[in-house]
């Protein structure tokens, strides 16, 4: 392993040296955005890319909630968590586990979904709003 300052210097140098090439390509051709995050489903010992939609969503939610937990530990306050169509592709057990984790972490969580019934397990502990034709109602 190298000191972070050396890695940062190398990265700055690569960006500086590649500036004209990047300008011609209209994008950065080096950087962390080119890295792949490889995720494995531990219990099934399989890559996330071969998992079902529900398993993939559960793995992604696990990463998001782990980051929220880390932020809470480091900052002393839970972050705002935005989860779009969070209940889609999750079975009832996974939805209930997700809602349990959200209640445990106590972040301000905004979750969207098109099926009101999918949020029944958290309804007693949440404010559920319906948006219809630009009007919001509780």
Short mmCIF file of N, CA and C in Angstrom, two decimals:
data_model
loop_
_atom_site.label_atom_id
_atom_site.label_comp_id
_atom_site.label_asym_id
_atom_site.label_seq_id
_atom_site.Cartn_x
_atom_site.Cartn_y
_atom_site.Cartn_z
N UNK A 1 0.85 -1.19 0.00
CA UNK A 1 0.00 0.00 0.00
C UNK A 1 0.88 1.24 0.00
N UNK A 2 0.35 2.25 -0.67
CA UNK A 2 1.06 3.52 -0.76
C UNK A 2 0.33 4.57 0.06
N UNK A 3 1.04 5.58 0.50
CA UNK A 3 0.38 6.67 1.23
C UNK A 3 -0.65 7.35 0.32
N UNK A 4 -1.75 7.78 0.91
CA UNK A 4 -2.83 8.42 0.16
C UNK A 4 -2.33 9.63 -0.60
N UNK A 5 -1.42 10.38 -0.03
CA UNK A 5 -0.94 11.59 -0.69
C UNK A 5 -0.25 11.25 -2.02
N UNK A 6 0.45 10.12 -2.09
CA UNK A 6 1.08 9.70 -3.34
C UNK A 6 0.03 9.33 -4.38
N UNK A 7 -0.99 8.60 -3.97
CA UNK A 7 -2.05 8.21 -4.88
C UNK A 7 -2.77 9.45 -5.40
N UNK A 8 -3.04 10.40 -4.51
CA UNK A 8 -3.69 11.64 -4.92
C UNK A 8 -2.83 12.42 -5.91
N UNK A 9 -1.52 12.48 -5.65
CA UNK A 9 -0.62 13.17 -6.58
C UNK A 9 -0.62 12.50 -7.95
N UNK A 10 -0.58 11.17 -7.97
CA UNK A 10 -0.63 10.43 -9.24
C UNK A 10 -1.92 10.71 -10.00
N UNK A 11 -3.03 10.76 -9.26
CA UNK A 11 -4.33 11.01 -9.90
C UNK A 11 -4.37 12.42 -10.48
N UNK A 12 -3.91 13.40 -9.72
CA UNK A 12 -3.86 14.78 -10.23
C UNK A 12 -3.01 14.86 -11.49
N UNK A 13 -1.86 14.16 -11.48
CA UNK A 13 -0.97 14.16 -12.64
C UNK A 13 -1.67 13.52 -13.85
N UNK A 14 -2.35 12.41 -13.63
CA UNK A 14 -3.06 11.73 -14.74
C UNK A 14 -4.14 12.62 -15.31
N UNK A 15 -4.87 13.34 -14.46
CA UNK A 15 -5.90 14.26 -14.94
C UNK A 15 -5.29 15.40 -15.74
N UNK A 16 -4.19 15.96 -15.22
CA UNK A 16 -3.52 17.07 -15.90
C UNK A 16 -2.98 16.63 -17.26
N UNK A 17 -2.32 15.47 -17.29
CA UNK A 17 -1.73 14.99 -18.53
C UNK A 17 -2.79 14.56 -19.55
N UNK A 18 -3.94 14.16 -19.09
CA UNK A 18 -4.99 13.70 -19.99
C UNK A 18 -6.02 14.74 -20.35
N UNK A 19 -5.78 16.00 -19.95
CA UNK A 19 -6.78 17.05 -20.14
C UNK A 19 -7.20 17.20 -21.60
N UNK A 20 -6.26 17.25 -22.52
CA UNK A 20 -6.61 17.43 -23.94
C UNK A 20 -7.34 16.20 -24.47
N UNK A 21 -6.89 15.02 -24.09
CA UNK A 21 -7.55 13.79 -24.51
C UNK A 21 -8.98 13.74 -23.96
N UNK A 22 -9.15 14.12 -22.70
CA UNK A 22 -10.48 14.14 -22.09
C UNK A 22 -11.39 15.16 -22.78
N UNK A 23 -10.81 16.31 -23.14
CA UNK A 23 -11.59 17.34 -23.82
C UNK A 23 -12.08 16.82 -25.17
N UNK A 24 -11.21 16.12 -25.89
CA UNK A 24 -11.58 15.55 -27.20
C UNK A 24 -12.65 14.48 -27.04
N UNK A 25 -12.58 13.72 -25.96
CA UNK A 25 -13.55 12.64 -25.73
C UNK A 25 -14.83 13.18 -25.10
N UNK A 26 -14.80 14.41 -24.60
CA UNK A 26 -15.93 15.04 -23.91
C UNK A 26 -16.30 14.28 -22.64
N UNK A 27 -15.28 13.68 -22.02
CA UNK A 27 -15.49 12.98 -20.74
C UNK A 27 -14.14 12.65 -20.14
N UNK A 28 -14.14 12.38 -18.85
CA UNK A 28 -12.91 11.98 -18.18
C UNK A 28 -12.64 10.51 -18.48
N UNK A 29 -11.43 10.23 -18.96
CA UNK A 29 -11.07 8.87 -19.35
C UNK A 29 -10.31 8.13 -18.25
N UNK A 30 -10.01 8.81 -17.15
CA UNK A 30 -9.42 8.16 -15.98
C UNK A 30 -10.19 8.62 -14.75
N UNK A 31 -10.23 7.77 -13.75
CA UNK A 31 -10.85 8.16 -12.49
C UNK A 31 -11.66 7.04 -11.86
N UNK A 32 -12.13 7.27 -10.66
CA UNK A 32 -12.87 6.24 -9.92
C UNK A 32 -14.20 5.87 -10.55
N UNK A 33 -14.74 6.76 -11.40
CA UNK A 33 -16.02 6.46 -12.05
C UNK A 33 -15.90 5.30 -13.03
N UNK A 34 -14.69 4.89 -13.35
CA UNK A 34 -14.49 3.76 -14.25
C UNK A 34 -14.37 2.43 -13.50
N UNK A 35 -14.39 2.49 -12.19
CA UNK A 35 -14.28 1.28 -11.38
C UNK A 35 -15.62 0.59 -11.25
N UNK A 36 -15.58 -0.71 -11.17
CA UNK A 36 -16.79 -1.50 -10.94
C UNK A 36 -16.82 -1.95 -9.49
N UNK A 37 -17.99 -1.90 -8.91
CA UNK A 37 -18.19 -2.44 -7.58
C UNK A 37 -18.70 -3.86 -7.76
N UNK A 38 -17.93 -4.82 -7.30
CA UNK A 38 -18.32 -6.22 -7.44
C UNK A 38 -18.94 -6.66 -6.13
N UNK A 39 -20.19 -7.08 -6.20
CA UNK A 39 -20.94 -7.47 -5.01
C UNK A 39 -21.30 -8.94 -5.13
N UNK A 40 -21.13 -9.66 -4.03
CA UNK A 40 -21.48 -11.07 -3.98
C UNK A 40 -22.64 -11.27 -3.02
N UNK A 41 -23.53 -12.16 -3.36
CA UNK A 41 -24.62 -12.57 -2.47
C UNK A 41 -24.04 -13.70 -1.62
N UNK A 42 -23.68 -13.37 -0.38
CA UNK A 42 -22.99 -14.31 0.49
C UNK A 42 -23.69 -15.64 0.69
N UNK A 43 -24.94 -15.65 1.12
CA UNK A 43 -25.61 -16.93 1.39
C UNK A 43 -25.70 -17.85 0.17
N UNK A 44 -25.78 -17.26 -1.03
CA UNK A 44 -25.86 -18.09 -2.24
C UNK A 44 -24.53 -18.20 -2.96
N UNK A 45 -23.50 -17.49 -2.46
CA UNK A 45 -22.17 -17.50 -3.06
C UNK A 45 -22.25 -17.27 -4.57
N UNK A 46 -22.93 -16.18 -4.93
CA UNK A 46 -23.07 -15.88 -6.36
C UNK A 46 -22.95 -14.37 -6.58
N UNK A 47 -22.45 -13.98 -7.75
CA UNK A 47 -22.34 -12.55 -8.05
C UNK A 47 -23.72 -11.89 -8.12
N UNK A 48 -23.79 -10.65 -7.68
CA UNK A 48 -25.07 -9.92 -7.69
C UNK A 48 -25.68 -9.87 -9.08
N UNK A 49 -24.83 -9.79 -10.10
CA UNK A 49 -25.37 -9.67 -11.47
C UNK A 49 -26.17 -10.89 -11.90
N UNK A 50 -26.00 -12.04 -11.22
CA UNK A 50 -26.77 -13.23 -11.58
C UNK A 50 -27.93 -13.49 -10.63
N UNK A 51 -28.12 -12.60 -9.66
CA UNK A 51 -29.21 -12.75 -8.70
C UNK A 51 -30.53 -12.26 -9.30
N UNK A 52 -31.63 -12.63 -8.65
CA UNK A 52 -32.95 -12.16 -9.07
C UNK A 52 -33.06 -10.66 -8.80
N UNK A 53 -34.07 -10.02 -9.37
CA UNK A 53 -34.29 -8.58 -9.14
C UNK A 53 -34.46 -8.28 -7.66
N UNK A 54 -35.21 -9.13 -6.96
CA UNK A 54 -35.43 -8.93 -5.53
C UNK A 54 -34.14 -9.07 -4.74
N UNK A 55 -33.32 -10.05 -5.09
CA UNK A 55 -32.04 -10.22 -4.40
C UNK A 55 -31.11 -9.04 -4.67
N UNK A 56 -31.08 -8.58 -5.92
CA UNK A 56 -30.25 -7.43 -6.25
C UNK A 56 -30.69 -6.19 -5.48
N UNK A 57 -31.99 -5.98 -5.41
CA UNK A 57 -32.51 -4.82 -4.69
C UNK A 57 -32.17 -4.93 -3.21
N UNK A 58 -32.29 -6.12 -2.63
CA UNK A 58 -31.96 -6.33 -1.23
C UNK A 58 -30.47 -6.06 -0.98
N UNK A 59 -29.61 -6.51 -1.89
CA UNK A 59 -28.18 -6.25 -1.75
C UNK A 59 -27.88 -4.75 -1.81
N UNK A 60 -28.49 -4.06 -2.75
CA UNK A 60 -28.29 -2.62 -2.87
C UNK A 60 -28.80 -1.88 -1.63
N UNK A 61 -29.95 -2.28 -1.15
CA UNK A 61 -30.49 -1.65 0.05
C UNK A 61 -29.58 -1.90 1.25
N UNK A 62 -28.99 -3.09 1.31
CA UNK A 62 -28.03 -3.38 2.37
C UNK A 62 -26.85 -2.44 2.35
N UNK A 63 -26.35 -2.14 1.15
CA UNK A 63 -25.24 -1.20 1.01
C UNK A 63 -25.65 0.21 1.43
N UNK A 64 -26.83 0.64 1.00
CA UNK A 64 -27.32 1.98 1.34
C UNK A 64 -27.51 2.12 2.85
N UNK A 65 -28.13 1.10 3.46
CA UNK A 65 -28.37 1.17 4.90
C UNK A 65 -27.09 1.04 5.71
N UNK A 66 -26.12 0.28 5.21
CA UNK A 66 -24.82 0.19 5.89
C UNK A 66 -24.13 1.55 5.86
N UNK A 67 -24.22 2.25 4.74
CA UNK A 67 -23.63 3.58 4.66
C UNK A 67 -24.35 4.53 5.61
N UNK A 68 -25.68 4.44 5.69
CA UNK A 68 -26.43 5.29 6.61
C UNK A 68 -26.01 5.01 8.05
N UNK A 69 -25.80 3.74 8.37
CA UNK A 69 -25.37 3.38 9.73
C UNK A 69 -23.97 3.93 10.02
N UNK A 70 -23.08 3.87 9.04
CA UNK A 70 -21.73 4.41 9.21
C UNK A 70 -21.78 5.92 9.41
N UNK A 71 -22.59 6.61 8.62
CA UNK A 71 -22.73 8.06 8.78
C UNK A 71 -23.24 8.39 10.17
N UNK A 72 -24.21 7.62 10.64
CA UNK A 72 -24.76 7.86 11.98
C UNK A 72 -23.68 7.66 13.04
N UNK A 73 -22.86 6.63 12.88
CA UNK A 73 -21.80 6.36 13.85
C UNK A 73 -20.73 7.45 13.83
N UNK A 74 -20.39 7.94 12.65
CA UNK A 74 -19.33 8.94 12.53
C UNK A 74 -19.81 10.35 12.88
N UNK A 75 -21.04 10.67 12.47
CA UNK A 75 -21.54 12.04 12.63
C UNK A 75 -22.44 12.22 13.85
N UNK A 76 -22.95 11.11 14.39
CA UNK A 76 -23.83 11.20 15.54
C UNK A 76 -25.28 11.48 15.18
N UNK A 77 -25.57 11.54 13.91
CA UNK A 77 -26.94 11.79 13.45
C UNK A 77 -27.19 10.97 12.19
N UNK A 78 -28.39 10.47 12.08
CA UNK A 78 -28.73 9.68 10.90
C UNK A 78 -28.92 10.59 9.70
N UNK A 79 -28.54 10.11 8.52
CA UNK A 79 -28.72 10.92 7.32
C UNK A 79 -30.15 10.84 6.79
N UNK A 80 -30.43 11.68 5.84
CA UNK A 80 -31.66 11.60 5.07
C UNK A 80 -31.49 10.45 4.09
N UNK A 81 -32.46 9.54 4.02
CA UNK A 81 -32.38 8.39 3.13
C UNK A 81 -33.52 8.50 2.13
N UNK A 82 -33.19 8.50 0.85
CA UNK A 82 -34.18 8.59 -0.22
C UNK A 82 -34.21 7.26 -0.95
N UNK A 83 -35.37 6.60 -0.95
CA UNK A 83 -35.50 5.27 -1.55
C UNK A 83 -36.67 5.28 -2.53
N UNK A 84 -36.36 5.24 -3.80
CA UNK A 84 -37.36 5.31 -4.86
C UNK A 84 -37.85 3.91 -5.22
N UNK A 85 -39.16 3.72 -5.26
CA UNK A 85 -39.77 2.42 -5.59
C UNK A 85 -39.13 1.31 -4.76
N UNK A 86 -38.95 1.60 -3.47
CA UNK A 86 -38.19 0.71 -2.61
C UNK A 86 -38.86 -0.64 -2.38
N UNK A 87 -40.17 -0.70 -2.36
CA UNK A 87 -40.85 -1.96 -2.04
C UNK A 87 -41.03 -2.87 -3.25
N UNK A 88 -40.87 -2.31 -4.44
CA UNK A 88 -41.01 -3.13 -5.66
C UNK A 88 -39.91 -4.17 -5.69
N UNK A 89 -40.24 -5.37 -6.09
CA UNK A 89 -39.33 -6.51 -6.21
C UNK A 89 -38.91 -7.12 -4.88
N UNK A 90 -39.41 -6.60 -3.76
CA UNK A 90 -39.10 -7.21 -2.46
C UNK A 90 -40.29 -8.03 -1.99
N UNK A 91 -40.00 -9.23 -1.50
CA UNK A 91 -41.08 -10.02 -0.92
C UNK A 91 -41.43 -9.45 0.45
N UNK A 92 -42.49 -9.97 1.05
CA UNK A 92 -42.97 -9.42 2.32
C UNK A 92 -41.91 -9.48 3.41
N UNK A 93 -41.18 -10.57 3.51
CA UNK A 93 -40.15 -10.70 4.55
C UNK A 93 -39.06 -9.64 4.37
N UNK A 94 -38.64 -9.42 3.13
CA UNK A 94 -37.60 -8.42 2.88
C UNK A 94 -38.12 -7.00 3.13
N UNK A 95 -39.39 -6.74 2.77
CA UNK A 95 -39.97 -5.42 3.05
C UNK A 95 -40.00 -5.17 4.55
N UNK A 96 -40.45 -6.17 5.31
CA UNK A 96 -40.53 -6.00 6.76
C UNK A 96 -39.14 -5.82 7.37
N UNK A 97 -38.14 -6.54 6.85
CA UNK A 97 -36.77 -6.38 7.33
C UNK A 97 -36.26 -4.98 7.01
N UNK A 98 -36.54 -4.49 5.81
CA UNK A 98 -36.15 -3.13 5.42
C UNK A 98 -36.77 -2.11 6.35
N UNK A 99 -38.07 -2.21 6.55
CA UNK A 99 -38.75 -1.25 7.42
C UNK A 99 -38.23 -1.33 8.85
N UNK A 100 -37.92 -2.53 9.32
CA UNK A 100 -37.33 -2.69 10.65
C UNK A 100 -35.99 -1.98 10.77
N UNK A 101 -35.16 -2.10 9.73
CA UNK A 101 -33.86 -1.42 9.73
C UNK A 101 -34.03 0.09 9.71
N UNK A 102 -34.97 0.56 8.93
CA UNK A 102 -35.22 2.01 8.88
C UNK A 102 -35.67 2.51 10.25
N UNK A 103 -36.55 1.77 10.90
CA UNK A 103 -37.01 2.17 12.23
C UNK A 103 -35.86 2.11 13.24
N UNK A 104 -34.98 1.12 13.11
CA UNK A 104 -33.84 0.99 14.03
C UNK A 104 -32.85 2.14 13.85
N UNK A 105 -32.54 2.48 12.60
CA UNK A 105 -31.58 3.55 12.32
C UNK A 105 -32.15 4.93 12.61
N UNK A 106 -33.45 5.08 12.50
CA UNK A 106 -34.17 6.33 12.74
C UNK A 106 -33.70 7.49 11.86
N UNK A 107 -33.48 7.24 10.56
CA UNK A 107 -33.18 8.38 9.69
C UNK A 107 -34.49 9.05 9.29
N UNK A 108 -34.38 10.20 8.69
CA UNK A 108 -35.55 10.71 7.98
C UNK A 108 -35.54 9.97 6.66
N UNK A 109 -36.53 9.16 6.41
CA UNK A 109 -36.56 8.33 5.21
C UNK A 109 -37.76 8.71 4.35
N UNK A 110 -37.47 8.97 3.09
CA UNK A 110 -38.50 9.23 2.10
C UNK A 110 -38.51 8.04 1.17
N UNK A 111 -39.64 7.38 1.11
CA UNK A 111 -39.77 6.19 0.26
C UNK A 111 -40.92 6.41 -0.70
N UNK A 112 -40.70 6.10 -1.96
CA UNK A 112 -41.77 6.22 -2.94
C UNK A 112 -42.23 4.84 -3.37
N UNK A 113 -43.44 4.80 -3.86
CA UNK A 113 -43.98 3.55 -4.37
C UNK A 113 -45.35 3.81 -4.97
N UNK A 114 -45.75 2.91 -5.84
CA UNK A 114 -47.04 3.09 -6.50
C UNK A 114 -48.12 2.21 -5.89
N UNK A 115 -47.75 1.29 -5.00
CA UNK A 115 -48.71 0.39 -4.37
C UNK A 115 -48.75 0.66 -2.87
N UNK A 116 -49.80 1.34 -2.44
CA UNK A 116 -49.96 1.72 -1.04
C UNK A 116 -49.86 0.52 -0.10
N UNK A 117 -50.38 -0.62 -0.51
CA UNK A 117 -50.39 -1.83 0.34
C UNK A 117 -49.00 -2.33 0.69
N UNK A 118 -48.01 -2.08 -0.16
CA UNK A 118 -46.65 -2.54 0.11
C UNK A 118 -46.04 -1.87 1.34
N UNK A 119 -46.63 -0.77 1.77
CA UNK A 119 -46.12 -0.04 2.92
C UNK A 119 -46.95 -0.28 4.19
N UNK A 120 -47.84 -1.24 4.15
CA UNK A 120 -48.71 -1.52 5.29
C UNK A 120 -47.93 -1.85 6.55
N UNK A 121 -46.81 -2.55 6.41
CA UNK A 121 -46.04 -2.97 7.59
C UNK A 121 -45.41 -1.81 8.35
N UNK A 122 -45.26 -0.66 7.71
CA UNK A 122 -44.64 0.48 8.39
C UNK A 122 -45.65 1.62 8.60
N UNK A 123 -46.86 1.43 8.18
CA UNK A 123 -47.86 2.50 8.21
C UNK A 123 -48.08 3.08 9.60
N UNK A 124 -48.02 2.26 10.64
CA UNK A 124 -48.25 2.76 12.00
C UNK A 124 -47.12 3.67 12.48
N UNK A 125 -45.96 3.58 11.85
CA UNK A 125 -44.79 4.36 12.26
C UNK A 125 -44.34 5.37 11.21
N UNK A 126 -45.20 5.66 10.26
CA UNK A 126 -44.81 6.53 9.16
C UNK A 126 -45.95 7.46 8.78
N UNK A 127 -45.59 8.54 8.16
CA UNK A 127 -46.59 9.42 7.56
C UNK A 127 -46.63 9.05 6.08
N UNK A 128 -47.77 8.60 5.62
CA UNK A 128 -47.90 8.19 4.23
C UNK A 128 -48.71 9.24 3.49
N UNK A 129 -48.13 9.75 2.42
CA UNK A 129 -48.76 10.77 1.61
C UNK A 129 -49.08 10.19 0.24
N UNK A 130 -50.18 10.62 -0.32
CA UNK A 130 -50.57 10.20 -1.66
C UNK A 130 -50.51 11.42 -2.57
N UNK A 131 -49.87 11.25 -3.71
CA UNK A 131 -49.81 12.32 -4.69
C UNK A 131 -50.63 11.87 -5.90
N UNK A 132 -51.61 12.70 -6.27
CA UNK A 132 -52.48 12.37 -7.39
C UNK A 132 -52.77 13.65 -8.14
N UNK A 133 -52.39 13.70 -9.40
CA UNK A 133 -52.61 14.86 -10.25
C UNK A 133 -52.09 16.14 -9.61
N UNK A 134 -50.89 16.05 -9.02
CA UNK A 134 -50.24 17.20 -8.43
C UNK A 134 -50.76 17.62 -7.07
N UNK A 135 -51.71 16.88 -6.51
CA UNK A 135 -52.24 17.19 -5.19
C UNK A 135 -51.74 16.17 -4.19
N UNK A 136 -51.32 16.65 -3.00
CA UNK A 136 -50.81 15.79 -1.95
C UNK A 136 -51.83 15.69 -0.84
N UNK A 137 -52.09 14.46 -0.40
CA UNK A 137 -53.01 14.28 0.72
C UNK A 137 -52.47 13.20 1.65
N UNK A 138 -52.80 13.35 2.94
CA UNK A 138 -52.34 12.40 3.95
C UNK A 138 -53.31 11.23 4.05
#
